[in-house]
Short mmCIF file of C-alpha atoms and ligand atoms in Angstrom, two decimals:
data_model
loop_
_atom_site.label_atom_id
_atom_site.label_comp_id
_atom_site.label_asym_id
_atom_site.label_seq_id
_atom_site.Cartn_x
_atom_site.Cartn_y
_atom_site.Cartn_z
CA MET M 57 39.21 -106.59 -4.88
CA PHE M 58 36.22 -104.71 -6.33
CA VAL M 59 36.22 -102.22 -9.19
CA SER M 60 34.41 -99.55 -7.17
CA GLU M 61 35.59 -98.45 -3.73
CA ASN M 62 32.05 -98.39 -2.29
CA LEU M 63 31.76 -102.19 -2.58
CA SER M 64 32.79 -104.52 0.22
CA VAL M 65 31.86 -107.80 1.93
CA ASN M 66 30.11 -108.04 5.31
CA GLU M 67 30.45 -110.62 8.07
CA LYS M 68 27.81 -112.81 6.36
CA GLY M 69 29.92 -112.94 3.23
CA ASN M 70 27.45 -110.76 1.32
CA LEU M 71 28.35 -107.93 -1.01
CA THR M 72 27.68 -104.46 0.40
CA ILE M 73 27.37 -101.11 -1.33
CA ASN M 74 28.11 -98.14 0.93
CA GLY M 75 27.57 -100.54 3.83
CA ALA M 76 24.15 -101.79 2.68
CA ASP M 77 23.78 -105.56 2.24
CA THR M 78 22.91 -106.09 -1.43
CA THR M 79 21.08 -109.37 -0.74
CA VAL M 80 18.79 -107.53 1.67
CA LEU M 81 18.16 -104.85 -0.97
CA ALA M 82 17.38 -107.56 -3.55
CA GLU M 83 14.93 -109.16 -1.13
CA LYS M 84 13.30 -105.85 -0.19
CA TYR M 85 12.92 -104.32 -3.65
CA GLY M 86 13.10 -107.36 -5.97
CA THR M 87 15.36 -107.92 -8.97
CA PRO M 88 16.53 -106.77 -11.41
CA LEU M 89 17.38 -103.69 -9.39
CA TYR M 90 19.58 -100.66 -9.97
CA VAL M 91 21.25 -99.56 -6.75
CA MET M 92 23.04 -96.19 -6.63
CA ASP M 93 25.33 -94.94 -3.87
CA GLU M 94 24.12 -91.40 -3.26
CA ASP M 95 27.10 -90.50 -1.06
CA MET M 96 29.52 -91.42 -3.83
CA ILE M 97 27.57 -89.39 -6.40
CA ARG M 98 27.75 -86.36 -4.10
CA LYS M 99 31.45 -86.96 -3.45
CA HIS M 100 32.18 -86.97 -7.18
CA CYS M 101 30.24 -83.73 -7.69
CA ARG M 102 32.30 -82.10 -4.94
CA THR M 103 35.55 -83.37 -6.45
CA PHE M 104 34.76 -81.79 -9.81
CA ARG M 105 33.58 -78.55 -8.23
CA LYS M 106 36.62 -78.36 -5.97
CA SER M 107 38.97 -78.95 -8.91
CA ILE M 108 37.60 -75.77 -10.49
CA GLU M 109 38.18 -73.90 -7.20
CA THR M 110 41.68 -75.28 -6.79
CA TYR M 111 43.03 -74.97 -10.30
CA TYR M 112 40.94 -72.24 -11.90
CA ASP M 113 40.01 -69.84 -9.10
CA GLY M 114 36.42 -71.06 -9.16
CA GLN M 115 35.90 -69.46 -12.58
CA GLY M 116 33.80 -72.28 -13.96
CA MET M 117 30.86 -74.61 -13.51
CA ALA M 118 30.64 -78.40 -13.40
CA CYS M 119 27.49 -79.59 -15.15
CA PHE M 120 26.26 -83.16 -14.70
CA ALA M 121 25.62 -84.70 -18.14
CA SER M 122 22.25 -86.08 -17.23
CA LYS M 123 22.00 -88.37 -20.26
CA ALA M 124 24.13 -90.71 -18.11
CA PHE M 125 21.36 -91.05 -15.52
CA SER M 126 18.15 -89.08 -15.45
CA CYS M 127 15.29 -89.14 -12.96
CA LYS M 128 13.81 -86.49 -10.68
CA GLU M 129 15.87 -87.43 -7.65
CA ILE M 130 19.22 -87.04 -9.40
CA TYR M 131 18.32 -83.46 -10.38
CA ARG M 132 17.43 -82.76 -6.73
CA VAL M 133 20.83 -84.09 -5.71
CA MET M 134 22.52 -81.96 -8.39
CA GLN M 135 20.65 -78.89 -7.19
CA GLN M 136 21.77 -79.54 -3.60
CA GLU M 137 25.35 -80.07 -4.75
CA ASN M 138 25.33 -76.75 -6.59
CA MET M 139 25.95 -78.38 -9.95
CA GLY M 140 24.84 -77.31 -13.39
CA ILE M 141 23.30 -79.90 -15.72
CA ASP M 142 23.59 -80.82 -19.38
CA VAL M 143 20.22 -81.71 -20.94
CA VAL M 144 19.59 -82.99 -24.46
CA SER M 145 15.85 -83.41 -24.84
CA SER M 146 12.48 -82.19 -23.70
CA GLY M 147 12.32 -85.31 -21.53
CA GLU M 148 15.45 -84.41 -19.60
CA MET M 149 14.45 -80.73 -19.37
CA TYR M 150 10.97 -81.59 -18.17
CA THR M 151 12.25 -84.04 -15.54
CA ALA M 152 14.75 -81.48 -14.20
CA PHE M 153 12.16 -78.69 -14.20
CA LYS M 154 9.59 -80.84 -12.40
CA ALA M 155 12.21 -81.76 -9.81
CA GLY M 156 12.63 -78.06 -9.08
CA PHE M 157 16.06 -77.68 -10.66
CA ASP M 158 17.20 -74.10 -11.30
CA MET M 159 17.11 -74.17 -15.11
CA SER M 160 19.37 -71.14 -15.44
CA LYS M 161 22.13 -73.66 -14.67
CA ALA M 162 21.07 -76.00 -17.47
CA VAL M 163 22.96 -76.27 -20.76
CA PHE M 164 20.80 -77.49 -23.64
CA HIS M 165 22.53 -79.65 -26.26
CA GLY M 166 21.47 -81.63 -29.30
CA ASN M 167 22.16 -81.87 -33.00
CA ASN M 168 18.50 -81.69 -33.95
CA LYS M 169 16.53 -79.82 -31.32
CA SER M 170 12.88 -79.62 -32.28
CA SER M 171 10.98 -76.37 -32.45
CA GLU M 172 8.90 -77.49 -29.44
CA GLU M 173 12.02 -78.29 -27.46
CA ILE M 174 13.49 -74.85 -28.14
CA ASP M 175 10.18 -73.28 -27.05
CA MET M 176 10.29 -75.34 -23.88
CA ALA M 177 13.87 -74.27 -23.18
CA LEU M 178 12.89 -70.62 -23.57
CA GLU M 179 9.81 -71.00 -21.36
CA MET M 180 11.84 -72.71 -18.66
CA LYS M 181 14.57 -70.06 -18.99
CA VAL M 182 17.31 -72.58 -19.68
CA GLY M 183 20.62 -70.77 -19.11
CA ARG M 184 22.57 -71.70 -22.22
CA ILE M 185 21.80 -73.27 -25.56
CA VAL M 186 24.61 -74.96 -27.46
CA ALA M 187 23.87 -74.46 -31.14
CA ASP M 188 24.87 -77.25 -33.46
CA ASN M 189 24.26 -75.90 -36.98
CA ILE M 190 23.39 -72.80 -39.01
CA PHE M 191 19.68 -73.64 -39.30
CA GLU M 192 19.44 -73.84 -35.56
CA LEU M 193 21.08 -70.42 -35.20
CA GLU M 194 18.47 -68.95 -37.53
CA THR M 195 15.64 -70.63 -35.63
CA LEU M 196 16.99 -69.46 -32.28
CA ASP M 197 17.33 -65.87 -33.49
CA LYS M 198 13.79 -65.89 -34.87
CA LYS M 199 12.27 -67.38 -31.73
CA ALA M 200 14.18 -64.98 -29.47
CA LYS M 201 12.82 -62.07 -31.49
CA GLU M 202 9.24 -63.38 -31.31
CA LYS M 203 9.48 -63.82 -27.55
CA GLY M 204 11.38 -60.59 -26.99
CA VAL M 205 14.27 -62.32 -25.22
CA LYS M 206 18.02 -62.71 -25.79
CA ILE M 207 19.31 -66.26 -25.94
CA SER M 208 22.75 -67.11 -24.55
CA VAL M 209 24.42 -69.25 -27.15
CA LEU M 210 27.52 -71.40 -27.29
CA LEU M 211 28.62 -73.02 -30.52
CA ARG M 212 29.47 -76.69 -30.65
CA ILE M 213 32.86 -77.05 -32.33
CA LYS M 214 34.54 -80.17 -33.66
CA PRO M 215 38.13 -79.61 -32.57
CA GLY M 216 39.41 -82.46 -34.75
CA VAL M 217 40.73 -84.48 -31.82
CA ASP M 218 40.50 -88.24 -31.99
CA ALA M 219 39.85 -89.44 -28.47
CA HIS M 220 41.05 -93.02 -29.16
CA THR M 221 37.81 -94.51 -28.04
CA HIS M 222 35.09 -96.73 -29.48
CA SER M 223 34.07 -95.07 -32.75
CA PHE M 224 30.40 -94.85 -31.72
CA ILE M 225 31.26 -92.63 -28.78
CA SER M 226 33.98 -90.35 -30.15
CA THR M 227 32.62 -87.06 -31.37
CA GLY M 228 35.40 -84.51 -31.76
CA GLN M 229 36.68 -85.56 -35.19
CA ILE M 230 35.59 -83.95 -38.45
CA ASP M 231 33.37 -86.84 -39.56
CA SER M 232 30.81 -86.42 -36.81
CA LYS M 233 27.18 -85.36 -36.90
CA PHE M 234 27.81 -82.96 -34.02
CA GLY M 235 28.80 -79.33 -34.40
CA PHE M 236 30.81 -77.06 -36.68
CA ALA M 237 34.16 -78.13 -38.17
CA LEU M 238 37.17 -75.92 -37.57
CA GLU M 239 39.29 -77.09 -40.49
CA THR M 240 36.80 -76.11 -43.16
CA GLY M 241 36.11 -72.60 -41.84
CA GLU M 242 32.57 -73.65 -40.97
CA ALA M 243 33.10 -72.84 -37.28
CA PHE M 244 34.45 -69.36 -38.02
CA ASP M 245 31.49 -68.63 -40.29
CA ALA M 246 29.15 -69.78 -37.53
CA VAL M 247 30.77 -67.34 -35.10
CA LYS M 248 30.32 -64.48 -37.60
CA LYS M 249 26.72 -65.51 -38.16
CA THR M 250 26.00 -65.65 -34.39
CA LEU M 251 27.49 -62.20 -33.89
CA GLU M 252 25.23 -60.88 -36.65
CA CYS M 253 22.09 -62.29 -35.01
CA PRO M 254 20.68 -59.39 -32.98
CA ASN M 255 18.71 -61.63 -30.62
CA LEU M 256 21.53 -63.98 -29.71
CA GLU M 257 24.15 -63.34 -27.09
CA PHE M 258 27.27 -65.17 -28.24
CA ARG M 259 28.83 -66.53 -25.05
CA GLY M 260 31.42 -68.94 -26.34
CA LEU M 261 32.46 -72.33 -27.58
CA HIS M 262 31.79 -75.93 -26.69
CA CYS M 263 33.57 -79.14 -27.59
CA HIS M 264 33.24 -82.73 -26.43
CA ILE M 265 35.91 -85.06 -27.74
CA GLY M 266 34.41 -88.40 -26.73
CA SER M 267 33.70 -90.67 -23.83
CA SER M 268 35.48 -93.15 -21.53
CA ILE M 269 38.79 -91.32 -21.89
CA LEU M 270 41.46 -92.42 -19.47
CA ASP M 271 44.16 -89.76 -19.97
CA THR M 272 44.35 -85.98 -20.20
CA GLN M 273 46.11 -85.63 -23.58
CA GLY M 274 42.95 -85.34 -25.67
CA PHE M 275 41.48 -82.70 -23.35
CA VAL M 276 44.70 -80.70 -23.32
CA ALA M 277 44.91 -80.86 -27.12
CA ALA M 278 41.28 -79.79 -27.46
CA ALA M 279 41.73 -76.93 -24.97
CA GLU M 280 44.76 -75.67 -26.93
CA ILE M 281 42.86 -75.79 -30.21
CA MET M 282 39.88 -73.98 -28.72
CA MET M 283 42.09 -71.28 -27.19
CA LYS M 284 43.73 -70.67 -30.58
CA PHE M 285 40.28 -70.31 -32.08
CA ILE M 286 39.28 -67.89 -29.31
CA LYS M 287 42.34 -65.81 -30.21
CA GLN M 288 41.48 -65.92 -33.89
CA ILE M 289 37.97 -64.65 -33.06
CA LYS M 290 39.47 -61.83 -31.02
CA ASP M 291 42.05 -60.88 -33.68
CA GLU M 292 39.78 -61.08 -36.70
CA LEU M 293 36.40 -60.14 -35.31
CA GLY M 294 37.38 -58.06 -32.28
CA PHE M 295 35.19 -60.21 -30.02
CA GLU M 296 36.32 -61.60 -26.65
CA VAL M 297 34.82 -65.04 -26.05
CA SER M 298 33.73 -65.33 -22.44
CA GLU M 299 32.98 -69.04 -22.03
CA LEU M 300 34.62 -72.32 -22.95
CA ASN M 301 32.76 -75.58 -22.40
CA LEU M 302 35.09 -78.57 -22.66
CA GLY M 303 32.44 -81.29 -22.42
CA GLY M 304 32.79 -84.53 -20.48
CA GLY M 305 34.14 -87.97 -21.22
CA PHE M 306 36.28 -88.81 -18.20
CA GLY M 307 36.73 -92.58 -17.96
CA ILE M 308 36.01 -94.89 -15.03
CA ARG M 309 37.07 -98.35 -13.85
CA TYR M 310 34.75 -100.97 -15.31
CA VAL M 311 37.21 -103.84 -14.99
CA GLU M 312 40.34 -104.33 -12.91
CA SER M 313 42.68 -103.35 -15.76
CA ASP M 314 41.10 -99.91 -16.29
CA ASP M 315 43.21 -97.25 -14.66
CA PRO M 316 41.24 -93.99 -14.50
CA LEU M 317 42.84 -90.74 -13.39
CA PRO M 318 41.75 -88.95 -10.23
CA TYR M 319 38.95 -86.65 -11.43
CA ASP M 320 40.71 -83.43 -10.46
CA GLU M 321 43.55 -84.20 -12.87
CA PHE M 322 41.42 -83.11 -15.83
CA MET M 323 40.86 -79.60 -14.55
CA ASN M 324 44.46 -79.41 -13.38
CA ALA M 325 45.76 -80.23 -16.87
CA VAL M 326 43.30 -78.04 -18.74
CA ALA M 327 43.66 -75.05 -16.42
CA LYS M 328 47.43 -75.04 -16.96
CA VAL M 329 46.98 -74.81 -20.71
CA VAL M 330 44.27 -72.17 -20.60
CA ASN M 331 45.97 -70.02 -17.95
CA SER M 332 49.29 -69.92 -19.75
CA TYR M 333 47.72 -69.39 -23.17
CA CYS M 334 45.74 -66.41 -21.91
CA LYS M 335 48.79 -64.87 -20.26
CA GLU M 336 51.04 -65.30 -23.27
CA ASN M 337 48.51 -64.16 -25.86
CA ASP M 338 46.67 -61.39 -24.07
CA VAL M 339 43.37 -63.23 -24.26
CA LYS M 340 40.67 -62.87 -21.58
CA ARG M 341 40.47 -65.96 -19.39
CA PRO M 342 37.20 -67.74 -20.24
CA PHE M 343 34.73 -69.11 -17.70
CA ILE M 344 35.11 -72.89 -18.08
CA LEU M 345 32.30 -75.43 -18.07
CA ILE M 346 32.81 -79.18 -17.85
CA GLU M 347 30.16 -81.86 -18.36
CA PRO M 348 31.03 -85.11 -16.58
CA GLY M 349 28.33 -87.77 -16.77
CA ARG M 350 29.71 -91.30 -16.50
CA SER M 351 32.41 -90.36 -14.00
CA ILE M 352 29.84 -88.99 -11.53
CA VAL M 353 27.30 -91.81 -11.53
CA GLY M 354 29.01 -94.81 -13.21
CA PRO M 355 31.05 -96.21 -10.31
CA ALA M 356 28.24 -95.37 -7.87
CA GLY M 357 25.82 -97.90 -9.36
CA ILE M 358 25.38 -101.66 -9.47
CA THR M 359 22.66 -103.86 -10.93
CA LEU M 360 21.34 -106.84 -8.99
CA TYR M 361 19.92 -109.86 -10.80
CA THR M 362 18.58 -113.24 -9.73
CA VAL M 363 20.10 -116.27 -11.40
CA GLY M 364 17.59 -118.44 -13.26
CA GLY M 365 19.14 -121.35 -15.12
CA ARG M 366 22.64 -122.59 -15.92
CA LYS M 367 23.57 -124.33 -19.13
CA THR M 368 26.97 -125.89 -19.76
CA ILE M 369 27.89 -126.64 -23.36
CA PRO M 370 30.87 -128.99 -23.00
CA ASP M 371 34.16 -127.52 -24.26
CA ILE M 372 32.36 -124.37 -25.34
CA ARG M 373 30.93 -122.31 -22.50
CA THR M 374 28.62 -122.09 -19.52
CA TYR M 375 25.64 -119.78 -19.71
CA VAL M 376 24.23 -118.34 -16.51
CA SER M 377 20.85 -116.73 -17.18
CA VAL M 378 19.65 -113.72 -15.22
CA ASP M 379 16.31 -111.97 -14.95
CA GLY M 380 17.46 -108.86 -16.87
CA GLY M 381 19.81 -108.25 -19.79
CA MET M 382 20.02 -105.93 -22.78
CA CYS M 383 16.74 -104.29 -21.74
CA ASP M 384 18.36 -102.87 -18.58
CA ASN M 385 21.98 -102.85 -19.82
CA PRO M 386 22.36 -102.57 -23.60
CA ARG M 387 26.05 -101.64 -23.40
CA TYR M 388 27.40 -105.11 -24.21
CA ILE M 389 25.27 -105.53 -27.30
CA LEU M 390 26.05 -101.95 -28.40
CA TYR M 391 29.74 -101.58 -27.57
CA GLN M 392 30.89 -104.99 -26.29
CA ALA M 393 31.35 -103.14 -23.02
CA GLU M 394 33.10 -105.08 -20.26
CA TYR M 395 31.89 -105.35 -16.68
CA ASP M 396 32.95 -107.02 -13.48
CA ALA M 397 30.41 -109.19 -11.66
CA VAL M 398 30.14 -110.79 -8.21
CA VAL M 399 27.77 -113.37 -6.74
CA ALA M 400 26.41 -111.10 -4.03
CA ASN M 401 25.53 -113.85 -1.56
CA LYS M 402 28.92 -115.56 -2.02
CA ALA M 403 31.07 -112.47 -2.26
CA SER M 404 33.77 -113.77 0.08
CA GLU M 405 34.26 -116.95 -1.95
CA PRO M 406 36.89 -117.17 -4.68
CA LYS M 407 35.87 -116.73 -8.29
CA THR M 408 36.29 -120.23 -9.68
CA GLU M 409 34.31 -120.05 -12.91
CA LYS M 410 34.39 -118.33 -16.27
CA VAL M 411 30.85 -117.89 -17.51
CA THR M 412 28.71 -116.00 -19.98
CA ILE M 413 26.01 -114.07 -18.21
CA ALA M 414 23.03 -114.24 -20.55
CA GLY M 415 20.04 -111.93 -20.47
CA ARG M 416 16.42 -112.98 -20.78
CA CYS M 417 15.58 -111.31 -24.09
CA CYS M 418 14.85 -113.15 -27.31
CA GLU M 419 18.10 -112.12 -28.94
CA THR M 420 21.23 -114.27 -29.19
CA GLY M 421 23.58 -111.36 -28.48
CA ASP M 422 21.71 -110.44 -25.29
CA MET M 423 24.48 -110.79 -22.74
CA ILE M 424 25.90 -108.89 -19.82
CA GLY M 425 29.28 -110.27 -20.73
CA GLU M 426 31.23 -113.28 -21.95
CA ASN M 427 34.05 -115.07 -20.21
CA MET M 428 33.36 -113.35 -16.91
CA SER M 429 35.05 -114.56 -13.72
CA LEU M 430 32.49 -115.47 -11.12
CA GLN M 431 31.94 -117.46 -7.94
CA HIS M 432 30.16 -120.74 -8.63
CA CYS M 433 26.48 -119.84 -8.82
CA GLU M 434 23.20 -121.68 -8.76
CA PRO M 435 19.62 -120.73 -9.54
CA GLY M 436 18.37 -118.30 -6.88
CA ASP M 437 21.76 -116.67 -6.29
CA ILE M 438 22.03 -112.90 -6.68
CA ILE M 439 24.53 -111.53 -9.19
CA ALA M 440 25.75 -107.96 -8.85
CA VAL M 441 27.14 -106.32 -11.98
CA CYS M 442 29.41 -103.46 -10.96
CA ALA M 443 29.82 -99.89 -12.20
CA THR M 444 26.47 -99.80 -14.00
CA GLY M 445 25.42 -96.36 -12.74
CA ALA M 446 25.90 -94.59 -16.08
CA TYR M 447 24.06 -95.25 -19.34
CA ASN M 448 22.29 -98.35 -18.03
CA TYR M 449 19.01 -97.08 -16.60
CA SER M 450 19.10 -94.15 -19.04
CA MET M 451 19.45 -96.47 -22.04
CA SER M 452 17.10 -99.17 -20.78
CA SER M 453 14.19 -100.24 -22.97
CA ASN M 454 11.00 -102.22 -22.91
CA TYR M 455 12.20 -104.70 -25.53
CA ASN M 456 10.10 -107.85 -25.27
CA ARG M 457 7.70 -105.72 -23.18
CA ILE M 458 9.89 -106.23 -20.16
CA CYS M 459 9.23 -103.82 -17.28
CA LYS M 460 12.10 -101.49 -16.38
CA PRO M 461 13.70 -102.20 -12.98
CA ALA M 462 13.32 -99.96 -9.94
CA VAL M 463 16.13 -97.62 -8.87
CA VAL M 464 17.15 -97.41 -5.22
CA PHE M 465 19.51 -94.85 -3.65
CA VAL M 466 21.56 -95.86 -0.62
CA ASN M 467 23.40 -93.49 1.67
CA SER M 468 25.27 -94.09 4.90
CA ASP M 469 22.11 -94.52 6.96
CA SER M 470 19.24 -95.59 4.72
CA ASP M 471 17.97 -96.83 1.40
CA ARG M 472 15.04 -95.41 -0.54
CA LEU M 473 13.19 -96.03 -3.75
CA VAL M 474 13.74 -93.21 -6.26
CA VAL M 475 12.21 -94.81 -9.35
CA LYS M 476 9.42 -97.37 -8.99
CA ARG M 477 9.60 -100.66 -10.86
CA GLU M 478 7.46 -100.50 -13.99
CA THR M 479 4.26 -102.51 -13.93
CA LEU M 480 2.50 -104.39 -16.68
CA ASP M 481 -0.12 -101.65 -16.67
CA ASP M 482 2.66 -99.08 -17.30
CA ILE M 483 3.66 -101.20 -20.28
CA ILE M 484 0.23 -100.93 -21.88
CA SER M 485 -0.54 -97.42 -20.63
CA ASN M 486 -0.18 -95.75 -24.06
CA ASP M 487 -1.76 -98.54 -26.09
CA ILE M 488 -5.13 -97.60 -27.57
N1 LLP B 220 28.75 -83.53 -22.96
C1 LLP B 220 28.34 -83.89 -24.17
C2 LLP B 220 28.08 -82.85 -25.16
C3 LLP B 220 28.15 -85.23 -24.50
O1 LLP B 220 27.76 -85.56 -25.70
C4 LLP B 220 28.38 -86.22 -23.50
C5 LLP B 220 28.16 -87.63 -23.79
C6 LLP B 220 28.80 -85.80 -22.23
C7 LLP B 220 28.99 -84.44 -22.00
C8 LLP B 220 29.06 -86.77 -21.10
O2 LLP B 220 30.04 -87.70 -21.38
P1 LLP B 220 30.54 -88.69 -20.20
O3 LLP B 220 31.24 -87.87 -19.17
O4 LLP B 220 29.33 -89.34 -19.64
O5 LLP B 220 31.41 -89.66 -20.91
N2 LLP B 220 25.96 -94.24 -24.31
C9 LLP B 220 27.40 -94.22 -24.32
C10 LLP B 220 27.94 -92.85 -23.99
C11 LLP B 220 27.48 -91.77 -24.92
C12 LLP B 220 27.98 -90.43 -24.52
C13 LLP B 220 27.29 -89.36 -25.26
N3 LLP B 220 27.68 -88.05 -24.90
C14 LLP B 220 27.92 -95.27 -23.34
O6 LLP B 220 27.12 -95.99 -22.76
O7 LLP B 220 29.12 -95.43 -23.18
#
């Protein structure tokens, strides 16, 4: 009935998330509101970690790709769940560090890391840096020398796999701003260069083929390609690569027709390929890292809005306006992303309408979705948009000087504020 298994309906006919009445949460914290099911987030972390135990003898680390959802509390949860993290900016590093996260389990990515960000990573003793280009390798080597440290480096490789996804979010093909291309020999040259840098410890390779992927084929193909490259490095340079980071990108159910795989299937499929390749080719089995973001937090979150007006344009469409929009969920305007929605205070009623849920920003394309099935709703009703836990809060903006919503975590016995709602004074806080 609902796209995420943590959603249900209580005896009052109201939508619940992990047992908590969403209308009560809306009343208590106001709308728009991001609500995240902490228990589900923890469950997903354990599933990924266990898949490494089950299929790869525990020889790996699951790192939460924190670009999907970043605030201090999520890093505390990740620390408690024994996860690594993927960070891509000083902002993410700083948040994790301030939350007390063990930065030796952080992997620092980015195609254009600034000098200050690299300094910060070294000061915080970030465990691994994934180098994206030759200039970065030179900078890293120089900085390591200055500081008298050795930096553990992985190289971001474009394996040339097309992940059959929206072109904005597929990154493994040759025409991508990320990483070194295999086909052109660029990746091999980068390996040679890294090995020549005295202050860098070359740990291994990284690839990320894209996002929202609903099958294992792309991952298996990428793993095979990377293993062949690892063998080439061994044969031609006499170096045994010790780590392979296969990125994230595991898809989730946004709408009824999405059919995601159980999360442990990815490790199962990839481990088979890597294990047999190593056996057959006398290659050392690499430590494997994975970087799931969306799959951990996406299904765990919903966004609650209050309905303002309704506008029916005969024979064209009905607009239902809510008190948020592209400022808290820019994924429709960016990718025409689809979502499922429910009128939270009428959740047991049938969905009798097809409406366009319009945001409140001054922008025609500001919508949560078009042609969405919904219970009949009136001003004052609460709409819940489902599976918004990933890339909604983290991509939210202050467009139109709209304050960002609060974030609430619910678990089986309580709810708590983890990010306060922005205030108008926050909005002007940097204005001179
Ligand atoms: N690792 C690397 C190196 C990545 O670039 C990404 C995502 C991930 C891991 C995590 O991917 P996930 O498991 O979350 O799919 N804003 C877009 C998604 C951009 C993803 C960027 N990189 C969206 O809203 O769909």
